[in-house]
XYZ file of C-alpha atoms in Angstrom:
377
model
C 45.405 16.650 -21.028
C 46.919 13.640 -20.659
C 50.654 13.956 -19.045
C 51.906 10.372 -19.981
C 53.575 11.413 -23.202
C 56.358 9.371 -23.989
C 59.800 10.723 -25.585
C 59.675 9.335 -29.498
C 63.309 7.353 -29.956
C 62.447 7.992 -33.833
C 61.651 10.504 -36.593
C 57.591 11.211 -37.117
C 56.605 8.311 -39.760
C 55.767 10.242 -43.360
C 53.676 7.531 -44.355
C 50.143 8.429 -44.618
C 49.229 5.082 -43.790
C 50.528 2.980 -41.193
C 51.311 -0.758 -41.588
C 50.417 -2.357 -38.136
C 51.038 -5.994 -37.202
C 48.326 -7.295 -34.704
C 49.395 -10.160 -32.641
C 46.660 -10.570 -29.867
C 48.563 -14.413 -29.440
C 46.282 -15.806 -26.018
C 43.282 -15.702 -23.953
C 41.784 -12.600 -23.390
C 44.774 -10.986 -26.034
C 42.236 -12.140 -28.575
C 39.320 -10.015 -27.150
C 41.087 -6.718 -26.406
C 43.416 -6.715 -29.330
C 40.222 -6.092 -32.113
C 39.026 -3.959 -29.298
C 42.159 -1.174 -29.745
C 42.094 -2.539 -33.776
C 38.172 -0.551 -33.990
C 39.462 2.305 -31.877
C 42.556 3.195 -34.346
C 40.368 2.443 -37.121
C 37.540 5.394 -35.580
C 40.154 8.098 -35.459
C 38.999 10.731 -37.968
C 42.282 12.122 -38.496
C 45.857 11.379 -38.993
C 47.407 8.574 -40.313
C 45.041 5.476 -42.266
C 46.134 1.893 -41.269
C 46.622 -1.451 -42.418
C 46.690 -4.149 -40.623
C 48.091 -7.588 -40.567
C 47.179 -10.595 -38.526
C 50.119 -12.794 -37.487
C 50.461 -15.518 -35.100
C 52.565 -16.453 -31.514
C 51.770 -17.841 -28.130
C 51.319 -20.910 -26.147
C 48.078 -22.410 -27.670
C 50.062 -21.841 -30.867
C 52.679 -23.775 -30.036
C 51.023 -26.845 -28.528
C 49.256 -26.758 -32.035
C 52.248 -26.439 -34.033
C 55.706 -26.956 -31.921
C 56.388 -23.046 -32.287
C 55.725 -20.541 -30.567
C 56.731 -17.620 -32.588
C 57.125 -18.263 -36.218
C 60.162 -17.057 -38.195
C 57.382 -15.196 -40.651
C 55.843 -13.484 -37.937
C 59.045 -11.864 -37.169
C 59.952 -11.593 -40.799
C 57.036 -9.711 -41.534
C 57.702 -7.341 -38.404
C 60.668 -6.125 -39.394
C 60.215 -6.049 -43.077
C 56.548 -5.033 -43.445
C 55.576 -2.979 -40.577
C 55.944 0.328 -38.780
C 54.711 -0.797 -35.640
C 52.702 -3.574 -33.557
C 50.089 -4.667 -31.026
C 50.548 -7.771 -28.696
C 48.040 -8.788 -26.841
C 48.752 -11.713 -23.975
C 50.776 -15.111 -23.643
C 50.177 -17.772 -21.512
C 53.275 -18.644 -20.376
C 52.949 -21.827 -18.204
C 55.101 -21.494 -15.206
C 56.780 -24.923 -14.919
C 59.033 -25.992 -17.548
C 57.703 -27.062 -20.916
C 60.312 -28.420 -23.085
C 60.914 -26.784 -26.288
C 58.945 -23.712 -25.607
C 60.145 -20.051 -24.716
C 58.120 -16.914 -24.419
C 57.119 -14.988 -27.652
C 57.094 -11.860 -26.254
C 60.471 -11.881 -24.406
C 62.112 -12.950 -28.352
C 60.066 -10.642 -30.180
C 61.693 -7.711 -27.823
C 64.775 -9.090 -28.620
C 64.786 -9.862 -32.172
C 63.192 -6.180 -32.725
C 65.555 -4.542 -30.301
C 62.873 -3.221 -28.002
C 65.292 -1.964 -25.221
C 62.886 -0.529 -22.656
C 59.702 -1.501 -21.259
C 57.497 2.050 -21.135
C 54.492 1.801 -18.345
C 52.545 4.389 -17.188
C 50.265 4.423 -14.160
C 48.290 7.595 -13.746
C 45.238 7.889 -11.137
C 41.655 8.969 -12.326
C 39.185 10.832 -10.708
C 36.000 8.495 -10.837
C 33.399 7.803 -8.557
C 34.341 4.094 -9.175
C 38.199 4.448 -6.935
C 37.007 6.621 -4.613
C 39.641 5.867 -2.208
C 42.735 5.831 -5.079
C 45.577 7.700 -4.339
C 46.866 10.235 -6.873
C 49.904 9.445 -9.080
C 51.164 9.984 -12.414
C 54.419 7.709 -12.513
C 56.142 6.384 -15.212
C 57.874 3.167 -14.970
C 60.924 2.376 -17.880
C 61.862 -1.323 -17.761
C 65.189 -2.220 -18.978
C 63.775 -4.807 -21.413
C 66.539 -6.713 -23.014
C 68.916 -8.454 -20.526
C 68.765 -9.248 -16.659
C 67.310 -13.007 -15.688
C 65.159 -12.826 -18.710
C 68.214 -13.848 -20.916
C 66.853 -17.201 -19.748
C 70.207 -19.088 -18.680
C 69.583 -21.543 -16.455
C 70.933 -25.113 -16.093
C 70.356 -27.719 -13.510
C 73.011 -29.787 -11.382
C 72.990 -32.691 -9.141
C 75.180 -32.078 -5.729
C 77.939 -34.989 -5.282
C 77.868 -34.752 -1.845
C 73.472 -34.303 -0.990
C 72.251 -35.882 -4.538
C 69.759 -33.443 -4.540
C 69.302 -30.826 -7.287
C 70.589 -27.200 -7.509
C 69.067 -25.023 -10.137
C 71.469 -21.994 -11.455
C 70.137 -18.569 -13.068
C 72.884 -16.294 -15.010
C 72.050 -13.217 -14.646
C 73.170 -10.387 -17.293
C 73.498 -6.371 -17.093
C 75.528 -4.405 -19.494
C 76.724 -0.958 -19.758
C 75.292 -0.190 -23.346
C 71.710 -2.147 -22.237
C 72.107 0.292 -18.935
C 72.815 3.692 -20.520
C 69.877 3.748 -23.320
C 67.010 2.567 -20.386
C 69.118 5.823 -18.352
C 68.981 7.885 -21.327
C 65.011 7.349 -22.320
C 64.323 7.856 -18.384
C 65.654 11.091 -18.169
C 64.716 12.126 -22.012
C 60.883 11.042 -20.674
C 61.215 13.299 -17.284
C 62.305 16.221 -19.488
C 59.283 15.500 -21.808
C 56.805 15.134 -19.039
C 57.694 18.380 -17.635
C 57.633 19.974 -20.897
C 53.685 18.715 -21.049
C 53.188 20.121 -17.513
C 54.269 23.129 -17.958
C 51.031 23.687 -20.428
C 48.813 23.327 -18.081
C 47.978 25.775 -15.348
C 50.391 25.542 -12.411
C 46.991 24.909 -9.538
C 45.709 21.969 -11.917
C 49.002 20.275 -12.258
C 49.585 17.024 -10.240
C 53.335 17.460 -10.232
C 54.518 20.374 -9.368
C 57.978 19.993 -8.275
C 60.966 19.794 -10.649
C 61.452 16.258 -13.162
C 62.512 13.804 -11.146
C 63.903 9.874 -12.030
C 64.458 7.578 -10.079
C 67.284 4.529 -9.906
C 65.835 1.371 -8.693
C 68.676 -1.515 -7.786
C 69.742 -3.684 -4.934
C 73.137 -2.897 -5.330
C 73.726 -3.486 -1.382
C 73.845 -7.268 -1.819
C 74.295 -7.912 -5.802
C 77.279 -5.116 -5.941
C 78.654 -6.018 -9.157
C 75.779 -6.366 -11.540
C 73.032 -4.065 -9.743
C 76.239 -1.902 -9.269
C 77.099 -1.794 -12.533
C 73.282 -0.829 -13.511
C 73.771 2.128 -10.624
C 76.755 3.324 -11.796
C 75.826 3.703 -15.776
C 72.620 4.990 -15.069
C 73.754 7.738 -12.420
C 76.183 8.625 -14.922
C 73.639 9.331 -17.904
C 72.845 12.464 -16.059
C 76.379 13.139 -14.921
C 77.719 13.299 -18.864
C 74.409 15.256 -20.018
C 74.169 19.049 -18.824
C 70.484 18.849 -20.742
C 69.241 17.009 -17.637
C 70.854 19.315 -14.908
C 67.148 20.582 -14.037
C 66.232 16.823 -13.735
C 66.868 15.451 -9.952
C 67.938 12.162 -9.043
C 67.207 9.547 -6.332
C 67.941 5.980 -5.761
C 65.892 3.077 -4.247
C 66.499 -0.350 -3.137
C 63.754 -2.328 -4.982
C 62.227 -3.463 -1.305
C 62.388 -0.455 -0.136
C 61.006 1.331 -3.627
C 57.974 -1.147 -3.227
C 57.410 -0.238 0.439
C 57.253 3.297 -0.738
C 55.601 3.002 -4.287
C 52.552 1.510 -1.857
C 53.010 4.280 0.730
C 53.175 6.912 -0.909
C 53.437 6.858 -4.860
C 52.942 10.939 -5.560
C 56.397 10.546 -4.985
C 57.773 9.254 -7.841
C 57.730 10.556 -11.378
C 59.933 8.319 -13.590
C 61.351 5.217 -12.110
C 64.082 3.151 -14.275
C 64.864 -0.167 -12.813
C 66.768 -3.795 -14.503
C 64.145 -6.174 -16.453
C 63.110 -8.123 -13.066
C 62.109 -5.227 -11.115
C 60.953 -3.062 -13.246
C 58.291 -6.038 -14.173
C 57.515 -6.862 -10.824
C 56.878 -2.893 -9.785
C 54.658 -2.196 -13.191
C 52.745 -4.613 -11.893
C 52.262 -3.798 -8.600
C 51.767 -0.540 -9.123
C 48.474 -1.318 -11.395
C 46.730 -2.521 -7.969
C 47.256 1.164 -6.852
C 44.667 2.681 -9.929
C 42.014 0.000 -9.778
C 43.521 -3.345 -12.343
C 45.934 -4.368 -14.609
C 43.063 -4.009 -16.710
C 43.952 -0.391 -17.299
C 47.679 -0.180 -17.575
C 49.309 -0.152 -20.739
C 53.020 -0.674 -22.235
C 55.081 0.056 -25.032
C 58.217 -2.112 -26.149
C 59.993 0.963 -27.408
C 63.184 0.805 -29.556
C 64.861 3.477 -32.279
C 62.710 2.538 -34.644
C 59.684 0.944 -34.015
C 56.850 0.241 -31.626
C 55.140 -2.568 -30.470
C 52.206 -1.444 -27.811
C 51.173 -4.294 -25.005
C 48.884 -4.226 -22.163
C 50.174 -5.047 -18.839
C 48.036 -7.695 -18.016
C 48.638 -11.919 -18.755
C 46.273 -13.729 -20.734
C 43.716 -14.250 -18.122
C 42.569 -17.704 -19.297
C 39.908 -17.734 -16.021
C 38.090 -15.129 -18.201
C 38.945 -15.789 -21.618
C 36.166 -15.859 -24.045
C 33.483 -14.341 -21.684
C 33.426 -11.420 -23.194
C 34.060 -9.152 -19.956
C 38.171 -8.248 -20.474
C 38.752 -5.020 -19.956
C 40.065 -3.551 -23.332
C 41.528 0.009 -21.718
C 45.031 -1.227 -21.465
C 44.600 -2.337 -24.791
C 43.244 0.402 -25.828
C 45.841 2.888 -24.288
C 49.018 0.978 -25.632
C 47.268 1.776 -29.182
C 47.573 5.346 -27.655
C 50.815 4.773 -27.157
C 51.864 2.993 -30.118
C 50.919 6.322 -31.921
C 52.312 8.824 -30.134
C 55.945 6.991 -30.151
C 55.497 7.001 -34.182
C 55.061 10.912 -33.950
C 51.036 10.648 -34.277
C 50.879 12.888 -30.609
C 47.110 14.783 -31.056
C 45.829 11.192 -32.233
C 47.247 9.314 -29.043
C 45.530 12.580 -26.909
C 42.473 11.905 -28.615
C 42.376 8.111 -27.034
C 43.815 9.029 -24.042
C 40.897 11.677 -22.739
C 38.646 9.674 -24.508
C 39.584 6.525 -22.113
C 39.805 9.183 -19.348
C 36.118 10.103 -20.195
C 35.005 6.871 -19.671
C 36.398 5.953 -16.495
C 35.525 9.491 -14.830
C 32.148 8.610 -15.576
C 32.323 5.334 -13.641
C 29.040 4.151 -15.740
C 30.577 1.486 -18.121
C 33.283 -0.760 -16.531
C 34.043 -4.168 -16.542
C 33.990 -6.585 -13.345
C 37.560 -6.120 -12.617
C 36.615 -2.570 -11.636
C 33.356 -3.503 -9.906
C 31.270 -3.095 -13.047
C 28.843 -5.377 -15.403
C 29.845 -3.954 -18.455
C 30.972 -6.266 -21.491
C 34.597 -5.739 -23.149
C 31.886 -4.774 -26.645
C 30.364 -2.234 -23.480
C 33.507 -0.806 -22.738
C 34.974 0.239 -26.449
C 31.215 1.233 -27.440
C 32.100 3.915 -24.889
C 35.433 5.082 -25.825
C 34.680 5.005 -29.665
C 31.211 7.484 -28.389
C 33.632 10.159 -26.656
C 35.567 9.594 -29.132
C 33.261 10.696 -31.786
């Protein structure tokens, strides 16, 4: 069994179909994103879903100017009960005008935290992986991703100086706190079904604070202080243990030795730049998924960028794809469906027969979901 499972924020949908807005936006997002559409479409129980194709990223603005349209996000929030996003191609120099979809859509549908599992599998394809099961919650609304920045000429040199305001808030600080404990209490829940010698974890829940507080004392100390507190106010987490890290020192020891950690909570920045190193520890970002998680709705989204190197070769790997549709579900209450795609994925990579070249396979992306939709079945 899968031991991922994510806290829902949000009462179990009663709908008996599901409204789903597909937004697979760049690159390889347009490969993987039908990939985990035919995977939620092969599930022969639970909820039946609709889906609806709308339209953001980078290409789409250098066609049109925009690059999230005001109906897209309309539609979101009127229309449907959850979403997939696939990739953007954010450029990394300045482009005038433009901003990143993905960073407003979290915004405009209050997707607070950042959910990102990385869990080790045994396959003959990593045979020198280390085991972890860690679960990384990225505060996902504020930080340097409110995206102030200006730029100055110095009187005195003439040169430039670039400035970057940087945000943290107590409310933004205690819900990432509170869904990082509520998540180490629901992983342990899981754990405890399974028989004590097969369980990878077997010490108490455990989360840990991730800041630099040392140097940046008044916004990472603010971020320390609320989230400490979240377990100080709640006697529902007393069995949960706590531990800090400073963020160099978390990735010097996330490397080292990740069986350490169980749920990690750390500001928008670092949380990013640890979810992603962290994927290099089970094999690829190909693999690791995401969900945007707010109180009431969903949006899943692999880990990995748009890939543009690859794009349209047909060999993307569609897991993390794949696995944020697992995810997706099982935050809207749909847990033995998520399961299903979960050990089916699982089944796939323990075999080690099927994988694409970012895990030192052949295998097409087509290759790849053929697989998962057989264990599936």
């Amino acid at each position: 069994m899968a031991t991922n499972i994510l806290r829902r924020q949000f009462a179990t949908s009663a709908q008996s179909t599901l409204r789903i807005g597909l937004i697979p936006a760049d690159g390889i997002g347009r490969e993987v994103i039908p990939a985990a559409r035919r995977v939620l479409e092969s599930l022969n129980s639970g909820p039946k879903f609709e889906f609806v194709d709308l339209d953001a990223g980078f290409e789409l603005f250098q066609k049109t100017g925009t690059s999230l349209p005001q109906e897209t996000i309309e539609v979101l929030k009127n229309e449907c009960q959850g979403a997939l996003f696939g990739a953007v191609s954010s450029p990394s120099h300045k482009v005038a005008g433009y901003s990143s979809p993905i960073v407003a859509l979290r915004k405009h549908l209050d997707l607070y935290a950042n959910v990102r599992p990385v869990k080790s599998v045994n396959s003959p394809a990593f045979p020198n992986q280390k085991l972890l099961d860690m679960l990384i919650i990225r505060e996902n609304t504020e930080c340097l991703y409110i995206k102030s920045e200006r730029e100055e000429v110095d009187p005195k040199t003439g040169l430039r100086v670039a400035y970057a305001d940087r945000k943290i808030t107590e409310f933004a600080s205690q819900r990432a706190g509170k869904m990082a404990f509520n998540m180490a209490l629901t992983r342990q829940q899981l754990r405890e079904q399974i028989p004590v010698e097969k369980r990878f974890w077997k010490k108490n829940p455990r989360v840990t604070i991730v800041h630099k507080s040392n140097v940046l004392s008044i916004t990472d100390g603010l971020w320390r202080e609320v989230v400490r507190g979240v377990k100080t106010a709640n006697k529902e987490y007393d069995n949960v243990e706590m531990e800090e890290q400073l963020v160099d020192s978390m990735v010097y020891r996330m490397f080292r030795e990740p069986e350490a950690f169980d749920v990690v909570v750390a500001p928008n920045l670092y949380g990013d730049i640890l979810s992603d190193g962290a994927a290099a520890l089970v094999g690829s970002l190909g693999v690791v998924p995401s969900a945007n998680v707010g109180d009431s709705f969903v949006m899943g989204e692999p880990v990995h960028g748009s890939a543009p190197d690859i794009a349209g070769k047909g060999i993307a790997n569609p897991i993390a794809a794949i696995r944020s549709a697992g995810m997706l579900l099982e935050h809207m209450g749909h847990t033995t469906q998520a399961l299903k795609i979960y050990d089916a994925v699982d089944a796939v990579l323990a075999d080690g027969s099927v994988l694409t070249p970012d895990l030192g396979g052949k295998s097409s992306t087509n290759d790849v979901t053929e697989a998962v939709l057989k264990n599936l079945a």
